[in-house]
Coordinates of C-alpha atoms in Angstrom, one line a residue:
Chain K
M1097 CA -33.9 104.7 68.0
N1098 CA -36.0 102.4 65.9
S1099 CA -34.6 99.5 64.8
K1100 CA -37.0 98.7 62.0
T1101 CA -35.4 102.0 59.9
V1102 CA -31.2 101.2 60.7
N1103 CA -29.5 100.0 58.5
Y1104 CA -27.6 96.4 60.3
F1105 CA -24.4 97.1 56.6
E1106 CA -24.5 100.6 58.1
A1107 CA -25.0 101.1 61.4
S1108 CA -21.5 101.5 64.3
A1109 CA -21.1 99.0 66.4
R1110 CA -22.5 100.9 69.5
T1111 CA -25.7 102.0 67.4
R1112 CA -25.7 98.1 67.1
I1113 CA -25.9 96.9 70.6
T1114 CA -27.7 100.2 71.2
C1115 CA -30.7 98.4 68.1
L1116 CA -30.2 95.4 69.1
V1117 CA -31.1 95.5 72.8
D1118 CA -33.6 95.9 74.9
T1119 CA -34.1 99.5 75.7
D1120 CA -31.8 100.8 78.1
S1121 CA -30.4 97.2 79.5
F1122 CA -26.9 97.7 78.1
A1123 CA -23.9 98.4 80.6
E1124 CA -20.7 98.1 78.8
I1125 CA -18.1 96.3 80.8
C1126 CA -14.3 98.4 79.9
P1127 CA -16.4 101.8 78.6
P1128 CA -13.9 104.6 76.9
H1129 CA -13.4 106.5 80.0
F1130 CA -11.8 103.9 81.1
R1131 CA -8.9 104.5 78.1
H1132 CA -7.8 101.0 77.5
T1133 CA -6.0 101.7 74.3
S1134 CA -2.9 99.7 72.1
P1135 CA 0.1 100.3 73.3
H1136 CA 1.2 99.1 70.2
L1137 CA -0.8 101.4 67.7
A1138 CA 0.4 104.5 70.0
R1139 CA 4.1 102.5 70.4
L1140 CA 3.8 103.3 65.4
N1141 CA 2.2 106.7 66.0
A1142 CA -0.4 105.3 65.0
P1143 CA -4.5 106.7 65.4
V1144 CA -6.0 104.7 69.1
A1145 CA -9.6 104.7 70.0
F1146 CA -10.6 105.0 74.2
D1147 CA -12.0 101.0 73.5
D1148 CA -10.2 99.8 70.9
G1149 CA -12.3 99.0 68.6
V1150 CA -14.4 97.0 70.6
I1151 CA -17.6 97.3 72.7
V1152 CA -18.8 94.5 75.1
G1153 CA -21.1 94.5 78.0
R1154 CA -24.0 92.2 79.6
A1155 CA -27.6 92.6 77.9
T1156 CA -31.1 92.0 77.7
V1157 CA -32.9 90.9 74.2
A1158 CA -36.5 90.3 74.4
G1159 CA -35.8 89.2 78.6
H1160 CA -33.4 86.9 77.9
S1161 CA -29.8 88.0 79.7
V1162 CA -26.8 87.8 76.7
L1163 CA -23.0 89.0 76.8
I1164 CA -22.5 91.3 73.7
A1165 CA -19.3 92.7 71.6
S1166 CA -19.6 94.6 69.2
Q1167 CA -16.6 95.3 66.7
E1168 CA -16.4 98.8 65.2
G1169 CA -15.1 97.6 60.9
K1170 CA -14.3 101.4 60.5
F1171 CA -11.2 101.8 63.6
N1172 CA -8.6 99.4 62.2
G1173 CA -11.3 97.3 59.2
G1174 CA -12.0 95.7 62.4
A1175 CA -8.8 94.9 63.3
V1176 CA -8.4 92.7 66.7
G1177 CA -5.3 93.9 68.6
E1178 CA -4.0 92.7 72.1
V1179 CA -6.3 94.6 74.1
H1180 CA -9.1 94.2 71.6
G1181 CA -8.8 89.8 71.1
A1182 CA -8.2 90.6 75.4
K1183 CA -11.7 92.1 75.6
L1184 CA -13.6 89.4 73.6
R1185 CA -12.1 86.8 75.1
G1186 CA -12.4 88.9 78.9
L1187 CA -16.0 88.7 77.9
M1188 CA -15.9 84.4 76.9
E1189 CA -14.5 83.4 80.3
R1190 CA -17.2 85.7 81.9
A1191 CA -19.7 83.9 80.1
L1192 CA -18.0 80.5 82.6
D1193 CA -19.1 82.9 85.6
E1194 CA -22.3 84.5 84.6
R1195 CA -24.0 81.7 82.8
P1196 CA -26.3 84.2 80.8
V1197 CA -28.8 82.6 77.7
A1198 CA -25.6 83.0 75.3
V1199 CA -22.4 85.1 74.1
L1200 CA -23.1 87.5 70.8
L1201 CA -20.7 88.7 69.2
L1202 CA -21.1 91.5 66.8
V1203 CA -18.4 90.3 64.0
D1204 CA -16.8 93.0 61.4
S1205 CA -13.7 92.4 61.5
G1206 CA -11.1 90.9 58.5
G1207 CA -9.5 90.0 61.4
V1208 CA -5.3 90.0 63.3
R1209 CA -4.3 93.5 63.8
L1210 CA -1.0 93.2 61.5
H1211 CA 0.1 95.6 64.0
E1212 CA 0.3 94.3 66.5
A1213 CA 2.1 90.9 64.4
N1214 CA 2.6 88.0 67.3
A1215 CA 0.4 90.0 70.5
G1216 CA -2.5 89.8 67.8
L1217 CA -2.6 85.9 66.6
I1218 CA -1.9 85.0 69.7
A1219 CA -5.1 87.1 71.6
I1220 CA -6.8 85.7 68.2
S1221 CA -6.0 81.7 69.4
E1222 CA -7.2 81.9 72.6
L1223 CA -10.5 83.7 71.3
M1224 CA -11.1 79.9 69.7
R1225 CA -10.3 78.1 72.4
A1226 CA -12.8 80.5 74.6
V1227 CA -14.7 80.3 72.4
L1228 CA -15.1 76.5 72.8
R1229 CA -14.6 76.3 75.8
T1230 CA -18.2 78.4 76.7
Q1231 CA -19.6 76.4 75.0
A1232 CA -18.4 73.0 76.1
A1233 CA -20.1 75.0 79.5
G1234 CA -23.6 74.4 77.4
I1235 CA -23.3 78.8 76.9
P1236 CA -24.0 79.2 72.8
V1237 CA -22.3 81.9 71.2
F1238 CA -23.7 83.8 69.0
A1239 CA -21.6 85.7 66.1
L1240 CA -23.6 88.5 64.1
I1241 CA -22.0 89.0 60.2
G1242 CA -23.5 92.2 58.3
G1243 CA -20.6 94.7 58.4
S1244 CA -18.4 96.1 55.4
C1245 CA -16.2 93.9 56.9
G1246 CA -17.8 91.1 57.1
A1247 CA -15.3 88.0 58.9
F1248 CA -12.3 87.1 57.2
G1249 CA -9.4 85.6 59.1
G1250 CA -8.9 84.9 62.7
M1251 CA -11.8 86.4 63.0
G1252 CA -13.9 83.8 60.7
I1253 CA -12.0 80.9 62.0
V1254 CA -14.3 81.9 65.7
S1255 CA -16.9 82.8 63.6
R1256 CA -17.4 78.9 62.6
L1257 CA -16.3 78.1 66.0
C1258 CA -19.5 79.7 67.1
A1259 CA -23.2 77.7 68.0
E1260 CA -24.8 80.0 65.3
V1261 CA -23.9 82.4 62.6
V1262 CA -26.5 84.5 61.7
I1263 CA -26.1 86.4 58.9
S1264 CA -27.5 89.3 56.2
E1265 CA -27.2 89.4 52.5
Q1266 CA -24.4 91.8 52.3
G1267 CA -22.5 90.1 55.7
R1268 CA -19.7 88.4 53.9
L1269 CA -17.0 85.1 55.7
G1270 CA -14.6 83.7 55.0
L1271 CA -10.8 82.5 56.0
S1272 CA -8.7 85.1 53.3
G1273 CA -10.2 87.7 51.8
P1274 CA -10.7 88.6 48.0
E1275 CA -7.8 91.1 48.3
V1276 CA -5.4 88.8 50.3
I1277 CA -6.1 86.1 47.5
E1278 CA -5.3 88.5 45.0
T1279 CA -2.3 90.4 46.6
V1280 CA -0.7 86.1 46.4
K1281 CA -2.2 84.1 43.2
G1282 CA -3.2 86.8 40.8
V1283 CA -5.8 88.0 39.1
E1284 CA -6.8 85.2 37.5
E1285 CA -7.1 83.2 40.3
F1286 CA -10.2 85.9 42.1
D1287 CA -10.6 89.1 40.9
S1288 CA -11.5 91.1 44.4
R1289 CA -13.3 93.9 42.1
D1290 CA -15.7 91.6 40.1
R1291 CA -18.1 92.7 42.6
A1292 CA -20.3 89.7 42.2
L1293 CA -18.2 87.1 42.5
V1294 CA -16.2 88.2 45.2
W1295 CA -20.3 87.9 46.8
R1296 CA -20.9 84.5 44.9
I1297 CA -18.1 83.2 46.7
T1298 CA -17.8 84.6 50.7
G1299 CA -21.7 86.7 50.4
G1300 CA -24.3 85.7 53.4
K1301 CA -26.8 83.2 50.7
L1302 CA -24.2 81.3 49.1
R1303 CA -22.8 80.1 52.8
R1304 CA -26.3 80.2 54.1
A1305 CA -27.0 77.8 51.2
Q1306 CA -23.7 75.6 52.3
G1307 CA -24.8 76.2 56.1
E1308 CA -21.4 78.2 56.9
A1309 CA -24.3 80.5 58.3
T1310 CA -27.2 79.4 60.4
H1311 CA -29.6 81.5 59.2
L1312 CA -30.0 84.6 56.6
V1313 CA -31.3 87.4 57.5
D1314 CA -32.8 90.9 56.5
E1315 CA -30.3 94.4 56.1
D1316 CA -32.1 95.7 59.6
V1317 CA -31.4 95.6 62.5
H1318 CA -34.6 94.5 64.0
S1319 CA -34.0 91.1 61.2
F1320 CA -30.9 90.3 63.5
R1321 CA -33.0 90.9 66.6
S1322 CA -35.5 88.8 66.3
K1323 CA -33.9 86.3 64.8
T1324 CA -31.6 86.7 68.2
A1325 CA -35.0 86.9 69.9
Q1326 CA -36.1 83.5 68.6
L1327 CA -33.0 82.1 69.2
L1328 CA -32.2 82.6 72.5
G1329 CA -36.3 81.4 73.2
A1330 CA -35.0 78.0 71.7
Y1331 CA -32.1 78.0 73.8
A1332 CA -33.2 79.4 76.8
E1333 CA -36.0 76.0 77.0
E1334 CA -33.1 73.8 75.8
K1335 CA -35.0 72.8 73.0
L1336 CA -31.1 73.8 70.2
K1337 CA -28.3 73.0 72.6
P1338 CA -24.1 74.1 71.9
A1339 CA -22.5 71.1 69.7
G1340 CA -20.5 68.7 72.7
L1341 CA -17.2 65.9 71.7
A1342 CA -19.7 64.4 69.5
G1343 CA -21.0 66.7 67.3
L1344 CA -18.2 68.4 66.4
T1345 CA -16.0 65.7 65.7
E1346 CA -19.4 64.6 63.0
I1347 CA -19.9 68.0 61.5
Q1348 CA -16.0 67.9 61.0
R1349 CA -16.3 64.9 58.7
Q1350 CA -19.2 66.4 57.1
L1351 CA -16.9 69.0 56.2
A1352 CA -14.3 66.4 55.4
E1353 CA -16.6 64.6 52.6
R1354 CA -18.3 68.6 51.8
T1355 CA -14.6 69.2 50.6
E1356 CA -13.9 65.7 48.4
S1357 CA -17.5 66.2 46.5
Y1358 CA -17.2 70.4 45.6
A1359 CA -13.6 69.6 44.9
E1360 CA -13.6 70.5 41.0
A1361 CA -16.6 73.8 43.0
R1362 CA -15.0 77.2 41.0
D1363 CA -18.1 79.0 41.3
G1364 CA -20.6 79.9 43.9
R1365 CA -23.3 78.7 41.5
I1366 CA -23.1 75.0 41.6
I1367 CA -23.0 74.7 45.7
F1368 CA -26.9 77.1 44.8
Q1369 CA -27.4 74.9 42.0
V1370 CA -26.7 72.1 44.2
S1371 CA -29.1 73.6 46.5
G1372 CA -32.0 73.0 44.5
F1373 CA -32.1 76.7 42.9
T1374 CA -32.8 76.6 38.9
D1375 CA -33.0 79.8 38.1
L1376 CA -28.9 81.4 39.1
E1377 CA -29.4 84.4 38.0
A1378 CA -32.7 84.8 39.8
V1379 CA -30.8 84.1 43.3
A1380 CA -29.3 86.8 43.3
L1381 CA -32.3 89.4 43.5
M1382 CA -34.3 86.9 45.4
P1383 CA -36.4 88.5 48.8
I1384 CA -34.2 87.3 52.2
D1385 CA -38.0 85.3 52.7
A1386 CA -38.4 83.7 49.2
F1387 CA -34.2 83.2 50.0
N1388 CA -35.1 81.0 53.2
R1389 CA -38.1 78.7 51.9
Q1390 CA -36.4 77.6 48.5
L1391 CA -33.7 76.6 51.0
G1392 CA -36.1 75.2 53.1
E1393 CA -37.8 73.2 51.2
A1394 CA -34.7 71.6 48.9
L1395 CA -32.7 71.4 51.9
Chain F
M864 CA 0.7 111.9 66.0
E865 CA 0.4 115.8 67.7
Q866 CA -0.6 115.7 70.7
F867 CA -1.8 118.7 72.9
V868 CA -4.6 120.4 75.6
M869 CA -6.7 123.5 75.2
I870 CA -7.6 125.2 77.9
F871 CA -10.8 127.3 77.9
T872 CA -12.6 129.6 79.8
S873 CA -16.3 129.0 79.9
T874 CA -18.9 129.7 82.2
G875 CA -22.1 127.8 80.9
R876 CA -22.7 124.8 82.6
L877 CA -24.8 121.4 82.1
T878 CA -27.1 120.7 84.6
T879 CA -27.6 117.4 83.8
S880 CA -24.1 115.4 84.9
P881 CA -24.4 112.2 83.8
T882 CA -22.1 109.5 82.9
P883 CA -19.3 109.7 79.9
R884 CA -20.1 110.0 76.9
V885 CA -18.3 109.2 73.7
C886 CA -18.6 109.6 69.7
G887 CA -17.8 109.3 66.3
V888 CA -15.5 106.4 65.6
V889 CA -11.7 107.0 64.5
S890 CA -11.9 106.1 61.1
S891 CA -10.4 108.5 57.9
G892 CA -11.5 111.2 57.9
N893 CA -13.5 110.8 61.8
L894 CA -12.3 111.4 64.9
E895 CA -14.1 110.1 68.0
V896 CA -15.1 112.6 70.9
L897 CA -15.2 111.9 75.0
V898 CA -17.0 113.5 77.2
E899 CA -16.7 112.6 80.7
S900 CA -16.6 115.3 84.1
G901 CA -14.0 117.4 84.7
D902 CA -12.0 119.2 87.9
A903 CA -12.0 122.8 87.4
E904 CA -15.8 124.2 87.8
N905 CA -15.0 127.5 85.3
S906 CA -13.0 126.5 82.3
C907 CA -13.8 122.9 80.2
R908 CA -10.1 121.0 79.0
I909 CA -9.4 119.7 75.3
D910 CA -7.4 117.0 75.1
V911 CA -6.4 116.9 70.8
S912 CA -4.2 113.9 69.9
T913 CA -4.4 114.4 65.6
P914 CA -2.2 112.7 63.3
A915 CA -1.7 116.4 60.8
E916 CA 0.7 117.7 62.4
G917 CA 1.4 121.4 62.1
F918 CA -2.9 122.6 62.4
R919 CA -3.0 123.7 66.3
D920 CA -3.9 127.5 64.4
I921 CA -7.1 125.8 63.3
W922 CA -7.6 123.4 65.7
K923 CA -7.6 126.2 68.4
A924 CA -10.4 128.3 66.4
V925 CA -12.4 125.0 65.5
L926 CA -12.4 124.6 68.9
N927 CA -12.6 128.6 70.4
D928 CA -16.3 128.3 68.6
F929 CA -17.9 125.3 70.0
V930 CA -16.3 126.6 73.2
E931 CA -18.4 129.7 72.5
R932 CA -21.6 127.4 70.8
Q933 CA -22.0 125.5 74.1
P934 CA -22.1 125.2 77.9
V935 CA -18.8 123.1 78.3
G936 CA -17.5 124.6 81.4
G937 CA -16.6 121.5 84.4
L938 CA -16.1 120.0 80.9
H939 CA -12.9 117.7 80.3
V940 CA -12.9 116.3 76.5
T941 CA -10.7 114.1 74.8
I942 CA -10.8 113.9 70.7
N943 CA -8.8 110.9 69.0
D944 CA -8.5 112.2 65.5
A945 CA -8.3 110.8 62.3
G946 CA -8.0 113.5 59.8
A947 CA -11.2 114.4 60.0
T948 CA -12.0 118.6 58.5
P949 CA -12.5 120.8 60.9
A950 CA -16.2 120.8 59.7
V951 CA -16.5 116.8 60.5
V952 CA -14.9 118.6 63.9
S953 CA -17.6 121.2 64.7
L954 CA -20.1 118.7 64.8
R955 CA -18.4 114.9 66.6
L956 CA -18.3 118.3 69.2
D957 CA -21.9 119.0 69.2
Q958 CA -23.4 115.4 68.8
A959 CA -21.4 114.7 71.8
I960 CA -22.4 117.3 74.2
D961 CA -26.3 116.1 72.8
A962 CA -25.5 112.5 73.1
F963 CA -23.6 113.9 77.5
R964 CA -26.8 115.6 78.1
S965 CA -29.9 113.4 77.4
E966 CA -30.1 110.1 79.6
R967 CA -30.5 107.4 77.3
P968 CA -26.5 106.4 75.3

């Protein structure tokens, strides 16, 4: 498959892996014929998937060893159940033994799988801890976000724990999703059907301008691959390192500051303005490289 | 959920015997198909799990066509359905056999 012609948003979780890694380098852990399916879904009489909606394994990207996980957003919204979460956490723990250059999380998830209640919540909290432990051991975790479900709920938090967040314009990142906010607070608070608003608040460009995402890339899988390869090179040569405790404390302080300075902001527009974009109507139509150039000059 | 197993006689066999392959995604109107080597040489075992109850005759017709169309002797096919139409089921089954034939994932 030619990764330049494959759209990341439309691709399945398996296709994303195939296009992202070096040809024939992927070896799946817990493959579908092991049938590690969800016991909770079976009990609820709901359809199960052989991989419980996440594919994990090892591969190389531009020659660099990685462990990789890819969530299938089309299976129950990529939601994290007990088995799904255990596969992700197990991958993080494996990283401590195998010491790859990085762990890649291809996030496409609305968060916890509510059918599995506490088991799903526990799985997410275990995953958070595992991500932090892996990074404390010097192995960075990259979140790649560009699927239809974005990265929300617990997976939004997990993504923000990652050393790098690579996002496309279509990608979305947040805690409560637009529909959840509308249901709880009313349509006056957040109209989830207003697509422009949803992307101005949670979309890739806004998240990049805020610094929530570290890199903004084009929609094709090739763009995700080349950015990932470039970052892997930098981490392999130790030009970049995951933040230690002191680094995380500093980030926490900056976030607290940011919360105060944007306390009155009701819309993503103000963030673009502060980031140096003068023509706010043009931001949405701006090509990715022009957007990145503009941001580079402003920051 | 309705679950059943159908066993078909099929003398046609694939020449290669590669690793198990999965095709498709369990999402509304779609299904996933897992193809792997089975136990009996001249038959094909198909396990179906579907949320749409009461369509066993249609499944039988669609799977019969598949077995006649493809060399599936000695294979074990497992289906996790999420309400796919017969046309989609036929398409995924053929795709899964194609994937099983090829060396690459």
